[in-house]
XYZ file of C-alpha atoms in Angstrom:
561
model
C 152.803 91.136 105.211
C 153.900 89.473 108.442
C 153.244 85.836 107.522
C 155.271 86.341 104.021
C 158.169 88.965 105.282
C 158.272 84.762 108.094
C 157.940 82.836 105.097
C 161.041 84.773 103.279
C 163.042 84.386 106.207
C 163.176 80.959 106.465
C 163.190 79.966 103.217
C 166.992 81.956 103.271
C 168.021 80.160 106.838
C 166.871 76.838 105.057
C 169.151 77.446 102.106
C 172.300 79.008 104.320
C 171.751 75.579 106.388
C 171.974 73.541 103.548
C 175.451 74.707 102.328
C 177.039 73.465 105.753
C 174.560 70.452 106.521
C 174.430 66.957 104.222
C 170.907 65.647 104.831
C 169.068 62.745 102.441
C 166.225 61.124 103.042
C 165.334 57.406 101.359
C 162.001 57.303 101.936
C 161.821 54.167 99.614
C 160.362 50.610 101.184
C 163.785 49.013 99.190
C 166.147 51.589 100.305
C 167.180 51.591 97.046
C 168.523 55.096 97.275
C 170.757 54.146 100.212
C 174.674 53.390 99.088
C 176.096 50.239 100.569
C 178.348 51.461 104.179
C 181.553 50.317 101.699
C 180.500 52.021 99.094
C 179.709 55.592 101.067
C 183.611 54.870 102.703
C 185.453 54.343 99.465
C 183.617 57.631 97.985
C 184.226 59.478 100.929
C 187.899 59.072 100.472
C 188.166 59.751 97.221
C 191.862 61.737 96.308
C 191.114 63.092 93.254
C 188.458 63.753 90.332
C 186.548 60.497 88.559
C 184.623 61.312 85.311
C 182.115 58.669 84.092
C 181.089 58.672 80.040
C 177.557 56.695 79.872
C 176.514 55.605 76.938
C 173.091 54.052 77.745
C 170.520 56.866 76.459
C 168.560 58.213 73.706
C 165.436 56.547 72.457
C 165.486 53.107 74.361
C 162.818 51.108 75.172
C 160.697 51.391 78.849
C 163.240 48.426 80.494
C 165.839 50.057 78.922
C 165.212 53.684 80.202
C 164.097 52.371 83.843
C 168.007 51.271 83.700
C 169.281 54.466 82.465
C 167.439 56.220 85.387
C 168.553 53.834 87.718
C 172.604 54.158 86.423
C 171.999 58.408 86.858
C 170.344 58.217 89.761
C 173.239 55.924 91.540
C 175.748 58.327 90.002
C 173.692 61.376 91.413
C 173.810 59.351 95.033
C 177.668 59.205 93.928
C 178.132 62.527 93.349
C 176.736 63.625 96.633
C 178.731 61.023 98.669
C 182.188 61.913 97.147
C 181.273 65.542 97.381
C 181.065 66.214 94.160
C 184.601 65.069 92.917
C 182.653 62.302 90.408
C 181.162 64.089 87.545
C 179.175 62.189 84.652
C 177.780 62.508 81.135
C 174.978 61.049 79.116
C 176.188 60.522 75.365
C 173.589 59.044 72.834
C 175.453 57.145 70.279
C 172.476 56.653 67.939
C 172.470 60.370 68.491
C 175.460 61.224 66.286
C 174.021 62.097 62.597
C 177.437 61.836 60.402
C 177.898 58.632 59.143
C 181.854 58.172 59.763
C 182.325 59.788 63.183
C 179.294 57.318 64.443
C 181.121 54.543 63.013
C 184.656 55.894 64.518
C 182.529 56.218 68.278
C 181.614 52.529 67.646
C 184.468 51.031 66.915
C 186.524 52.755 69.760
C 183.767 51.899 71.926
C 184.669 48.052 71.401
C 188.283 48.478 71.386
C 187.612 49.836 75.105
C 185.647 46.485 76.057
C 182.024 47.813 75.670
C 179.685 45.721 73.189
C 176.626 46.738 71.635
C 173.484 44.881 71.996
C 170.842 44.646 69.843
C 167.519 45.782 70.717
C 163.889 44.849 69.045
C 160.927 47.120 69.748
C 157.149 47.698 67.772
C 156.643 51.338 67.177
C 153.317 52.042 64.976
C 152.893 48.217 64.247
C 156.513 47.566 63.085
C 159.286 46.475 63.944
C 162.289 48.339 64.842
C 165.997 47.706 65.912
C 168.555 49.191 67.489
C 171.886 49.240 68.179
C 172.806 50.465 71.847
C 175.660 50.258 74.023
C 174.535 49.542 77.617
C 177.919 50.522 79.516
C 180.037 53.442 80.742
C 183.976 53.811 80.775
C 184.875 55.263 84.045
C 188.209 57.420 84.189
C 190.675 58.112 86.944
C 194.094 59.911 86.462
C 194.495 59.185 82.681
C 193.508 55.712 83.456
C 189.815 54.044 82.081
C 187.610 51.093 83.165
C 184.559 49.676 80.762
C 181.543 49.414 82.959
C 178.850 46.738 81.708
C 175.812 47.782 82.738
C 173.626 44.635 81.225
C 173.996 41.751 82.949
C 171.956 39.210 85.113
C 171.040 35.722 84.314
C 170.021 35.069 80.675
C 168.026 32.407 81.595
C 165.635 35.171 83.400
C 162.747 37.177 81.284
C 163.906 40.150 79.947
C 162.223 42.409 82.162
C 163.757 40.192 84.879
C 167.071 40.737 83.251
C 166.733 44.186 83.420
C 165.724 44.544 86.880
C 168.580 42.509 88.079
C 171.433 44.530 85.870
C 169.137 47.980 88.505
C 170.217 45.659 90.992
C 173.878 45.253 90.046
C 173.940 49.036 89.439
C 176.306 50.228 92.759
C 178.140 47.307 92.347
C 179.436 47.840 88.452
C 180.187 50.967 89.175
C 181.765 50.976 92.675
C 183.436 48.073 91.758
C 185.279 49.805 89.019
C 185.872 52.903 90.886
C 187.465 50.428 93.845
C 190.126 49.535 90.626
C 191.101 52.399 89.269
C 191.668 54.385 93.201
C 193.091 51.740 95.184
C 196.160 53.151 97.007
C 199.567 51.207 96.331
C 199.913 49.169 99.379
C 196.609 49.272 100.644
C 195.149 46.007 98.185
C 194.417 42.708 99.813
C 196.827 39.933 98.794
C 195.260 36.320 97.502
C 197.810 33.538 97.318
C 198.318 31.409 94.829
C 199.221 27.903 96.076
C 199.787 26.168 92.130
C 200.067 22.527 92.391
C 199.011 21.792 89.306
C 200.159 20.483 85.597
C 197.961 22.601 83.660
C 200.092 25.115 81.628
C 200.073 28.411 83.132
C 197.986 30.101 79.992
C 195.393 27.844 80.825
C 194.946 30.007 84.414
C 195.707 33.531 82.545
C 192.799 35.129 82.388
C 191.552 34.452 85.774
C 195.099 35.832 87.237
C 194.877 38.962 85.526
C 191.755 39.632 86.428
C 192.641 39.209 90.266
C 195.432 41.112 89.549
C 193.312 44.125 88.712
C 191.903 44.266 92.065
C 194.379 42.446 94.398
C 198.104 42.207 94.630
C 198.989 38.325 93.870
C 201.928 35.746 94.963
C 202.934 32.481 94.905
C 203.210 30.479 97.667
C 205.672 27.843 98.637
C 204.848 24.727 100.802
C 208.114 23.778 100.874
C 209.381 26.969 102.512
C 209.659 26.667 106.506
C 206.899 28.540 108.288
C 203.105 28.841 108.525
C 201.311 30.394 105.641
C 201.045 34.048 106.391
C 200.611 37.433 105.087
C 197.984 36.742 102.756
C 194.279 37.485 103.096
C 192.719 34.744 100.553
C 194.469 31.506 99.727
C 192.988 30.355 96.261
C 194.171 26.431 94.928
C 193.127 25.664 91.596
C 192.598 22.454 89.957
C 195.616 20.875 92.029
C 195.862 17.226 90.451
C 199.482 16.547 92.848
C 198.819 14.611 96.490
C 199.416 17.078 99.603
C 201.723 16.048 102.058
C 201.100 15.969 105.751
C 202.948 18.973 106.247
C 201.258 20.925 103.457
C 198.222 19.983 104.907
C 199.055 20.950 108.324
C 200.124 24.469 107.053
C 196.137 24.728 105.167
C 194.905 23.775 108.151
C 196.266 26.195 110.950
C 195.709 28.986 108.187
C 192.389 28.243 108.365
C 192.129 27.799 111.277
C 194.023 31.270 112.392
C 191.207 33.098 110.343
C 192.227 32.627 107.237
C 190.119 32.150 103.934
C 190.815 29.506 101.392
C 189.346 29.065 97.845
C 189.689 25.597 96.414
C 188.706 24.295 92.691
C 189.364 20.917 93.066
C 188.586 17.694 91.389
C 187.013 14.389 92.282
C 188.091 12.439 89.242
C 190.917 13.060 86.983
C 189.610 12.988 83.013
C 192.625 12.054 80.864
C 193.902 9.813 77.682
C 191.780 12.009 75.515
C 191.222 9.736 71.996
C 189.162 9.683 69.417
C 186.755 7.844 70.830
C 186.606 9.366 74.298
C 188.072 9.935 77.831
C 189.001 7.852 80.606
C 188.161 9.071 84.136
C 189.866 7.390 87.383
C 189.724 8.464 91.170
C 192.004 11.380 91.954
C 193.456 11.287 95.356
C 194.664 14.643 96.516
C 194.997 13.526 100.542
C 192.512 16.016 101.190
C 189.747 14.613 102.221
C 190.315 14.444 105.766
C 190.788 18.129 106.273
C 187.713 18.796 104.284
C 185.767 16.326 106.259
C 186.954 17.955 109.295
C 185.431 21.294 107.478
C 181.990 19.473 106.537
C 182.122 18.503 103.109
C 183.414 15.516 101.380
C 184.369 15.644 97.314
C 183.430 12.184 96.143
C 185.159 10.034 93.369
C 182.394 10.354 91.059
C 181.754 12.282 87.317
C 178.249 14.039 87.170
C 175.812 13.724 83.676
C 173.495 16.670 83.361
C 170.354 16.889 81.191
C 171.060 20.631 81.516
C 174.320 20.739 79.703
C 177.066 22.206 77.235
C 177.830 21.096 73.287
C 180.917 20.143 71.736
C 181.370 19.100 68.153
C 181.082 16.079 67.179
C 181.487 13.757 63.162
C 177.646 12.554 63.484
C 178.373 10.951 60.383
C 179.744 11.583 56.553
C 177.851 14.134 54.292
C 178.750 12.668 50.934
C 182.642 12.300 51.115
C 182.705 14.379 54.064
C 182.544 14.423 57.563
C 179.628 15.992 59.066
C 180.365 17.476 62.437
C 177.580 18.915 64.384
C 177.207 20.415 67.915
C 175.863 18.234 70.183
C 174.782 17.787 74.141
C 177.751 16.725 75.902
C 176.088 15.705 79.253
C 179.573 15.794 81.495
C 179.870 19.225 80.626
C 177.164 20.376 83.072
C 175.332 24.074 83.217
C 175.060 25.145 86.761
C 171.681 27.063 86.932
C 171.125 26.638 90.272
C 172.329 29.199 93.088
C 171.396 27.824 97.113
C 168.154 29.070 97.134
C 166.399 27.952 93.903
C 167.310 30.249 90.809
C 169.739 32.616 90.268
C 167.092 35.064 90.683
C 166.140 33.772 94.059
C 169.625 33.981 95.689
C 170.850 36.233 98.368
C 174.074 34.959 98.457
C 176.300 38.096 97.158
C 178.595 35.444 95.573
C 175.488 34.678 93.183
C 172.801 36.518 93.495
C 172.163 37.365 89.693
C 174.762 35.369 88.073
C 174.785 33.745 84.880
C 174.748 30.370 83.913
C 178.409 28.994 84.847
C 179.831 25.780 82.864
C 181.452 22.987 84.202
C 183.496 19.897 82.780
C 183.378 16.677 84.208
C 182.437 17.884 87.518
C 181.642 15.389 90.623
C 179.655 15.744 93.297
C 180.136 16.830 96.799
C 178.443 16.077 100.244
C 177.441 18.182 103.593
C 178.851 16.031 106.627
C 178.023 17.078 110.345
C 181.185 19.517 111.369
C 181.798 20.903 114.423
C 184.088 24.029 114.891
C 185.895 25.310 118.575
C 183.862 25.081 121.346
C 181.380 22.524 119.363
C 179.689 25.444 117.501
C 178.463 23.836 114.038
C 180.324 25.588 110.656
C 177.842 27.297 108.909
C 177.157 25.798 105.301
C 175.663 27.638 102.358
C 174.985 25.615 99.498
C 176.474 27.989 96.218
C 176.359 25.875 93.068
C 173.360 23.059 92.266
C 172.901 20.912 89.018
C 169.858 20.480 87.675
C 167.222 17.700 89.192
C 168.199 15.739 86.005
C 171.538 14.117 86.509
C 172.990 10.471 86.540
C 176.391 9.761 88.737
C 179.181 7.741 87.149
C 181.390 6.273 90.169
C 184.741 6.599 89.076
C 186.861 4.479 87.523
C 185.028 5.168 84.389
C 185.200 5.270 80.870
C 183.522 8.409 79.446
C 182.947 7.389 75.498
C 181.983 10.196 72.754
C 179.102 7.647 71.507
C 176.935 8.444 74.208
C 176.607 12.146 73.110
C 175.474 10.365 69.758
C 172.753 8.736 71.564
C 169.336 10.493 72.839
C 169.060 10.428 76.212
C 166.502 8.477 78.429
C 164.735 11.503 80.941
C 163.716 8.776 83.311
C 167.553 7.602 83.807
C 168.902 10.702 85.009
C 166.816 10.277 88.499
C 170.071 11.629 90.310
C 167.931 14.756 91.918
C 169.869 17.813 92.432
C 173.721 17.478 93.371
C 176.073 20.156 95.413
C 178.837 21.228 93.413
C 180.012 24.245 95.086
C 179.548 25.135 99.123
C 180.408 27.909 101.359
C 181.597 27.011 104.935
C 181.696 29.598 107.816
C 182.436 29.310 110.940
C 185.289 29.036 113.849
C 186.767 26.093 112.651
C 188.476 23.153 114.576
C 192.127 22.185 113.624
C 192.099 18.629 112.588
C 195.474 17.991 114.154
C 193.828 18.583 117.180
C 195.104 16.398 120.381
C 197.717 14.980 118.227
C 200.560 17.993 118.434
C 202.616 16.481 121.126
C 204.864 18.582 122.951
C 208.320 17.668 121.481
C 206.552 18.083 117.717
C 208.198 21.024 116.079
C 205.238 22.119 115.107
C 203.723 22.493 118.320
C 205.003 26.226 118.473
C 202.127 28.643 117.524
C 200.006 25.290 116.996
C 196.429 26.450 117.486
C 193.983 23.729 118.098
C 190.580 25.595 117.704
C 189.786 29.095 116.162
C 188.924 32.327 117.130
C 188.019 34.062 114.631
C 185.761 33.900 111.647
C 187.200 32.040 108.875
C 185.632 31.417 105.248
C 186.352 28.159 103.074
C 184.638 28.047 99.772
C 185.336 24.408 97.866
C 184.055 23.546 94.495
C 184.163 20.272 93.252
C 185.596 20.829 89.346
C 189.066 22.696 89.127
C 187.987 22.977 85.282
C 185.580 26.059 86.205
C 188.886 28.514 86.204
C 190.112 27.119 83.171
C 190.156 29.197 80.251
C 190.394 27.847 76.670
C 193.275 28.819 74.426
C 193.349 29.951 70.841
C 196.669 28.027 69.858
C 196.656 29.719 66.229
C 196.647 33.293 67.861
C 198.449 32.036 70.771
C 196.113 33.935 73.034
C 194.038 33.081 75.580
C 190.207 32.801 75.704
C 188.230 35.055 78.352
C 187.620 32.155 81.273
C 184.125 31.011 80.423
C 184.013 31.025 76.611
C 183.174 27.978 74.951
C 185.029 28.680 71.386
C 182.535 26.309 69.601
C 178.635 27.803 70.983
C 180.672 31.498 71.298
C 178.877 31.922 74.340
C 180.364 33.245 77.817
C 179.658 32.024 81.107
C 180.042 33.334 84.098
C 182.750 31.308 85.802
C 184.959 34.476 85.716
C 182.041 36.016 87.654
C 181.802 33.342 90.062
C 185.510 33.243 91.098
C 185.835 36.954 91.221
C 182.861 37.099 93.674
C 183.979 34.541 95.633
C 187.429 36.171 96.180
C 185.847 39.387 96.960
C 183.164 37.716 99.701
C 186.142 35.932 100.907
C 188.750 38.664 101.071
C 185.830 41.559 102.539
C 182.267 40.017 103.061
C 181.809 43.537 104.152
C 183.225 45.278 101.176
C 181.744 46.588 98.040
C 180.557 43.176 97.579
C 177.896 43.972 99.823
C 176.162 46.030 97.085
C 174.966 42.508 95.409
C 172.912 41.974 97.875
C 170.512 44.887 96.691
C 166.732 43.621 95.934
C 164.530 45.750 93.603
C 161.280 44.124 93.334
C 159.620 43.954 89.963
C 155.944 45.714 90.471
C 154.669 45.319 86.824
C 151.424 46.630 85.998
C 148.058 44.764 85.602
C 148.064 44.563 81.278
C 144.650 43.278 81.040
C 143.045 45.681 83.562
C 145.219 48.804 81.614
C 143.925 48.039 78.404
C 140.318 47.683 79.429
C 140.654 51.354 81.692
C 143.258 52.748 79.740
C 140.740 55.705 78.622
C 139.765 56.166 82.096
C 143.428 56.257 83.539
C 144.623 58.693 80.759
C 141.606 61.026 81.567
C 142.517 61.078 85.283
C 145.662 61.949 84.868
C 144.443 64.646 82.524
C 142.103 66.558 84.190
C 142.586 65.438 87.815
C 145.751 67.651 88.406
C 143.919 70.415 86.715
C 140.589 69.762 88.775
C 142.944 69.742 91.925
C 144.388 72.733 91.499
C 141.126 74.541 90.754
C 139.735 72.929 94.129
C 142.302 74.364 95.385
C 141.821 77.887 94.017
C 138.115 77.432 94.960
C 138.760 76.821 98.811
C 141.443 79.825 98.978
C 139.131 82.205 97.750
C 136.403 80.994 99.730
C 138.505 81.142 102.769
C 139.223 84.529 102.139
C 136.152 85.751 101.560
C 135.096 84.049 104.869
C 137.885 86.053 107.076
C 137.713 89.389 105.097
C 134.334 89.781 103.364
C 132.678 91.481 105.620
């Protein structure tokens, strides 16, 4: 009576305990319990209630359902972070039996950006598909943000697919949380320094999506002054020189701490005709500075075995033109993230990401850099071609026949070329010992760094490019080729990259989650499948007779006599 009037008693201190204590335990090798230290701070000052509406559930497939788990399981973790301010549901869209309000659900499910996808499975030898919706619409304050939660690099298996879309899990939904609750005047601010002759819809989508997260600006070279008050300074596809003094104002940014994001070119592609392109050298005066920073961005236009379509007349069908889609080899598909496959890469920028699409890229090489105090910059290769590539030098004329024409594997003996690089470090200004005193710049002139700054360059300003439909007069999402209807991730990429550069230690830090795949031995669970089924069977049964067996035998040991 003792020992249970103990047991009683501290089962009730345990439980008072827990209503003033927070205490969880990831006892998981992965830690893939354990929110991201951004993630636990943003949730922790939440001001008001968030509801989440996921629509991934139901009757879904294993890959599927290990997802699902994964997406309540984070919003559990959520839940107890924010202290219970984020509340979510579970609604099965299959799940709805009348014929019109299921269509009604569907429709306004797409209207709010969330897509179906189709999935194939073999129940009783047949097979069956299904329509599911693998997203969630997140709301805050009358406000709503679609969540995909499928995503991951295509080129992956599906089950490696899936497991990278458990990865991206925190991230999809933290970073859409981040969105909707960012306080007015608490956002990061990303320059835009626009030196370009590319219309203005031709950058739209890309701006608008930094606009969701990040409060944007133009910036003026020709105003007096160092660049300032701006966390990220983004430059895309600039095809104007840069003046000394332009340069001089990049540099001590840079230099000062600042991160810069530049989508530049190495050949300008124009006098578009009917039977091709002409490519010449573009000089932008910059490649001194980036030398200085430890790349160089050479006059050159990269062919890719692994590459994009476009239509092209192949011929006449009758009286008729027949156009077909075919390889367009300077339209490269960048497969390849620093460490081998997307799969492989720890870099938050790409770890998991898509296939991104390029268009008449050029190449780009490392070059020994030292920063202040003869440190070395730190430089993380982010976007590879394929081995299979052949380098035009520019000038060059880039002729539609050749997409006619089947290519010759052993020609395109380029090896793998570096189109995209991160540079870290304390960097060194490259007006260094030149300032004299009597230079008006010499006030606030700082010849080496101090702190940390972050340069990411990527040799084709055509990645943030988005197509235009001129019959709509609407712009394309950046990334979608209007002729295969596919979407790459450029949008992705750039987003990621702002993020990394703007707050390495953000919620960006959630991408670099690893789950590792642990799939089971098929052969050997076929052959003891019987076996396994009966152990799992009886053996909980058998256990808790054992059990039962060695109580009363203990008993009867202490009190039979």
């Amino acid at each position: 009576m003792k020992q249970i009037l103990i047991v009683i008693i501290a089962l009730v201190a345990v439980n008072v305990l827990s209503a003033f204590l927070f205490f969880r335990a990831d006892l998981t090798a992965e830690k893939r319990y354990t929110l991201s230290a951004a993630t636990q701070k943003m949730l922790a000052n939440l001001d008001d209630d968030i509801h989440v509406n996921v629509y991934l559930t139901g009757d879904l497939p294993p890959g599927f359902k290990r997802l699902e788990n994964a997406v309540r399981e984070t919003l559990d973790e959520f839940a107890a972070r924010a202290d219970q301010t984020i509340t979510y549901r579970f609604i099965d869209v299959d799940g709805i039996t009348e014929t019109e309000a299921k269509t009604k659900q569907i429709e306004l499910l797409q209207q709010k950006g969330l897509l179906p996808t189709n999935v194939f499975a073999n129940e009783g030898g047949k097979r069956t598909e299904k329509l599911i919706f693998p997203g969630a619409i997140v709301s805050y304050k009358g406000q709503e943000v679609p969540v995909l939660l499928l995503k991951g690099n295509k080129a992956a298996s599906p089950d490696e697919q899936l497991n990278q879309s458990y990865e991206g899990v925190e991230y999809a939904l933290a970073s859409a949380i981040r969105r909707l609750t960012q306080p007015v005047g608490s956002r990061r601010r990303v320059g835009l320094l626009a030196r370009t002759k590319v219309p203005p819809s031709r950058f739209s989508d890309l701006l608008a999506s930094v606009q969701e997260n990040y409060d944007l600006f133009f910036v003026d070279l020709t105003k007096p002054g160092p660049l300032a008050n701006f966390d990220v300074l983004l430059v895309p596809k600039p095809d104007q020189p840069f003046s000394d003094d332009d340069l001089f104002k990049i540099d001590q940014f840079v230099v000062k701490g600042g991160r810069a994001l530049f989508f530049v070119d190495g050949a300008r592609v124009d006098s578009v005709g009917a039977d091709g392109t002409f490519a010449q050298p573009l000089n932008l005066n910059t490649d001194e500075l980036f030398f200085q920073w430890g790349v160089r961005v050479n006059r050159d236009v990269i062919k890719d075995l692994s590459s994009n379509a476009i239509p092209l007349n192949v011929g006449n069908l009758g009286d008729k033109p027949n156009v077909q889609l075919v390889p367009w080899r300077f339209y490269p598909i960048i497969n390849n993230f620093g460490r081998g496959q997307a799969s492989r890469s720890n870099n938050p920028i790409t770890r998991n990401l898509d296939a991104v699409w390029l268009r008449f890229a050029s190449t780009m090489d490392t070059v020994r850099a030292t920063g202040a105090g003869n440190a070395p910059i730190r430089k993380t290769p982010l976007l590879l071609t394929s081995p299979y590539t052949q380098i035009r030098q520019a000038p060059v004329v880039v002729a539609y026949t050749e997409a006619r024409q089947q290519p010759d594997p052993r020609t395109y003996n380029g090896g793998v070329k570096l189109v995209g690089c991160l540079l870290e470090g304390r960097f060194r200004s490259l007006y260094a010992n030149q300032i004299l005193p009597g230079d008006p710049r010499a006030q606030g002139f700082m010849p080496e760094g101090t702190g940390g700054s972050r340069v990411i360059i990527c040799s084709d300003g055509d990645l943030v490019v988005n197509d235009v439909d001129y019959q709509r007069q609407t712009p394309y999402p950046l990334g979608y080729d209007r002729y295969t209807r596919q979407t790459y991730a450029n949008k992705d990429f750039a987003l990621n990259a702002i993020d990394y550069l703007a707050d390495p230690e953000g919620v960006i830090e959630a991408r670099t989650r690893q789950i590792t795949l642990r799939p089971l031995d098929k052969i050997r669970l076929q052959n003891e499948r019987t076996g396994w089924q009966l152990l799992n069977l009886i053996g909980p049964v058998a256990l808790v007779g054992l059990i039962g067996v060695v109580w009363q035998w203990n008993r009867k040991r202490r009190y039979g006599k």
